[in-house]
Amino acid sequence: MPGTANSIITPQTIKSSNAVTVTANTTYTDAPTNTAVLWTAGVNGDRITKLTSLARATLTATELQLFRSSDGGTTKRFFGSLTYAAFTQVQNARNPTADWPYSESNPLTLGPNEILYVAQGVTLAAGIVHVAEGCAF
């Protein structure tokens, strides 16, 4: 339900979401290709406090990308980039996680009905799993 003007709106629902990207995105305009929806905010907006990415296979260094849309996905604005270092997947060591710099003290705030998209710069057939945690207002 929409909030009332001049009223404090506290988090109402804990949320989490995930998406998998496979194919490289090399377009940084307002119409990128090969993006995946990671999060759709509710009518009062949402706050993301944790965002991680984990490759499911040996990885060549790649750029992870964030886009946001406030018009239902017609326009996707590039606003975040993170380097995911190369590694070789083995069964006797953990895969490194790419951690975005969002936290309780530095959240990513999404406006009402805003959509968060993820993408990657290098194709990885096994894909990269992106996970977001936060709350809805």
Short mmCIF file of C-alpha atoms in Angstrom, two decimals:
data_model
loop_
_atom_site.label_atom_id
_atom_site.label_comp_id
_atom_site.label_asym_id
_atom_site.label_seq_id
_atom_site.Cartn_x
_atom_site.Cartn_y
_atom_site.Cartn_z
CA MET A 1 0.00 0.00 0.00
CA PRO A 2 1.37 3.46 -0.85
CA GLY A 3 2.76 5.49 2.01
CA THR A 4 1.18 8.64 3.42
CA ALA A 5 2.98 11.93 2.76
CA ASN A 6 5.18 13.13 5.64
CA SER A 7 4.94 9.77 7.40
CA ILE A 8 7.89 7.59 8.30
CA ILE A 9 7.82 4.33 6.37
CA THR A 10 9.81 1.56 7.99
CA PRO A 11 10.81 -1.70 6.32
CA GLN A 12 7.76 -3.95 6.03
CA THR A 13 9.03 -7.12 4.39
CA ILE A 14 12.39 -8.87 4.20
CA LYS A 15 13.18 -9.73 0.59
CA SER A 16 15.77 -11.70 -1.35
CA SER A 17 16.15 -12.33 -5.03
CA ASN A 18 18.52 -14.01 -7.47
CA ALA A 19 19.31 -14.06 -11.16
CA VAL A 20 21.75 -15.82 -13.47
CA THR A 21 23.63 -14.13 -16.32
CA VAL A 22 25.45 -16.07 -19.03
CA THR A 23 26.06 -13.97 -22.15
CA ALA A 24 28.31 -10.90 -22.25
CA ASN A 25 26.81 -7.43 -22.34
CA THR A 26 28.98 -4.88 -24.17
CA THR A 27 26.36 -2.14 -24.52
CA TYR A 28 26.41 0.68 -21.98
CA THR A 29 23.65 2.79 -23.53
CA ASP A 30 20.10 3.00 -22.18
CA ALA A 31 19.23 -0.20 -24.09
CA PRO A 32 21.81 -2.83 -23.07
CA THR A 33 21.55 -6.41 -24.25
CA ASN A 34 21.91 -9.53 -22.14
CA THR A 35 20.75 -8.15 -18.80
CA ALA A 36 18.72 -10.06 -16.21
CA VAL A 37 16.20 -8.71 -13.71
CA LEU A 38 17.58 -9.10 -10.21
CA TRP A 39 15.11 -7.05 -8.16
CA THR A 40 11.81 -5.26 -8.63
CA ALA A 41 10.96 -2.71 -5.95
CA GLY A 42 7.49 -2.37 -4.48
CA VAL A 43 5.18 0.66 -4.48
CA ASN A 44 7.07 2.39 -1.65
CA GLY A 45 10.56 1.53 -2.87
CA ASP A 46 13.05 -0.98 -1.52
CA ARG A 47 16.47 -1.07 0.10
CA ILE A 48 19.19 -3.57 -0.82
CA THR A 49 21.79 -4.21 1.86
CA LYS A 50 23.71 -7.13 0.35
CA LEU A 51 24.55 -7.98 -3.25
CA THR A 52 26.93 -10.79 -4.21
CA SER A 53 27.89 -12.60 -7.40
CA LEU A 54 29.31 -16.12 -7.72
CA ALA A 55 30.59 -17.78 -10.91
CA ARG A 56 29.64 -21.41 -11.46
CA ALA A 57 32.81 -22.32 -13.40
CA THR A 58 36.40 -21.24 -14.06
CA LEU A 59 36.27 -17.54 -14.83
CA THR A 60 38.27 -15.16 -16.98
CA ALA A 61 38.32 -11.75 -15.29
CA THR A 62 35.11 -9.94 -16.10
CA GLU A 63 33.24 -6.77 -15.33
CA LEU A 64 29.96 -7.10 -13.46
CA GLN A 65 27.41 -4.42 -14.31
CA LEU A 66 24.33 -2.90 -12.68
CA PHE A 67 21.54 -1.08 -14.50
CA ARG A 68 18.38 0.47 -13.09
CA SER A 69 15.06 1.35 -14.68
CA SER A 70 12.26 3.54 -13.39
CA ASP A 71 10.06 3.09 -16.47
CA GLY A 72 9.35 -0.64 -16.47
CA GLY A 73 12.54 -1.62 -18.30
CA THR A 74 12.28 0.61 -21.36
CA THR A 75 15.28 2.67 -20.25
CA LYS A 76 18.08 0.95 -18.32
CA ARG A 77 20.70 3.29 -16.87
CA PHE A 78 24.20 1.92 -16.25
CA PHE A 79 25.25 2.97 -12.75
CA GLY A 80 27.50 0.31 -11.24
CA SER A 81 30.57 -1.68 -12.22
CA LEU A 82 32.72 -4.18 -10.35
CA THR A 83 35.69 -6.29 -11.45
CA TYR A 84 35.37 -10.02 -10.80
CA ALA A 85 38.89 -11.47 -10.75
CA ALA A 86 39.84 -14.57 -12.72
CA PHE A 87 39.98 -17.90 -10.91
CA THR A 88 40.10 -21.62 -11.64
CA GLN A 89 37.29 -23.66 -10.16
CA VAL A 90 38.49 -26.69 -8.23
CA GLN A 91 36.64 -29.00 -5.87
CA ASN A 92 39.01 -28.53 -2.94
CA ALA A 93 38.80 -24.73 -2.56
CA ARG A 94 35.98 -22.25 -2.38
CA ASN A 95 34.98 -20.08 -5.32
CA PRO A 96 35.65 -16.40 -4.65
CA THR A 97 32.57 -14.22 -4.36
CA ALA A 98 32.32 -10.76 -5.88
CA ASP A 99 30.85 -8.50 -3.20
CA TRP A 100 29.18 -5.23 -4.15
CA PRO A 101 29.74 -2.38 -1.65
CA TYR A 102 26.18 -2.29 -0.25
CA SER A 103 25.42 -2.84 3.43
CA GLU A 104 23.13 -1.74 6.26
CA SER A 105 25.19 1.45 6.56
CA ASN A 106 25.53 1.94 2.78
CA PRO A 107 22.34 0.57 1.18
CA LEU A 108 21.27 0.71 -2.45
CA THR A 109 17.89 2.45 -2.43
CA LEU A 110 15.40 1.79 -5.21
CA GLY A 111 12.46 4.07 -5.89
CA PRO A 112 8.86 2.91 -6.21
CA ASN A 113 8.58 0.09 -8.79
CA GLU A 114 12.21 0.59 -9.88
CA ILE A 115 13.89 -2.47 -11.43
CA LEU A 116 17.51 -3.54 -10.87
CA TYR A 117 19.25 -5.43 -13.69
CA VAL A 118 22.59 -7.28 -13.68
CA ALA A 119 24.94 -8.15 -16.52
CA GLN A 120 28.47 -9.38 -17.12
CA GLY A 121 31.20 -8.36 -19.55
CA VAL A 122 32.51 -11.82 -20.57
CA THR A 123 30.36 -14.80 -21.55
CA LEU A 124 30.47 -17.75 -19.13
CA ALA A 125 28.41 -20.75 -20.29
CA ALA A 126 27.85 -22.00 -16.74
CA GLY A 127 26.69 -18.54 -15.70
CA ILE A 128 27.16 -16.19 -12.79
CA VAL A 129 24.61 -16.25 -9.97
CA HIS A 130 23.73 -12.85 -8.48
CA VAL A 131 21.96 -12.68 -5.10
CA ALA A 132 20.43 -9.61 -3.46
CA GLU A 133 19.05 -9.23 0.06
CA GLY A 134 17.18 -6.33 1.58
CA CYS A 135 13.71 -5.12 2.44
CA ALA A 136 10.58 -3.55 1.02
CA PHE A 137 8.96 -0.44 2.47
#
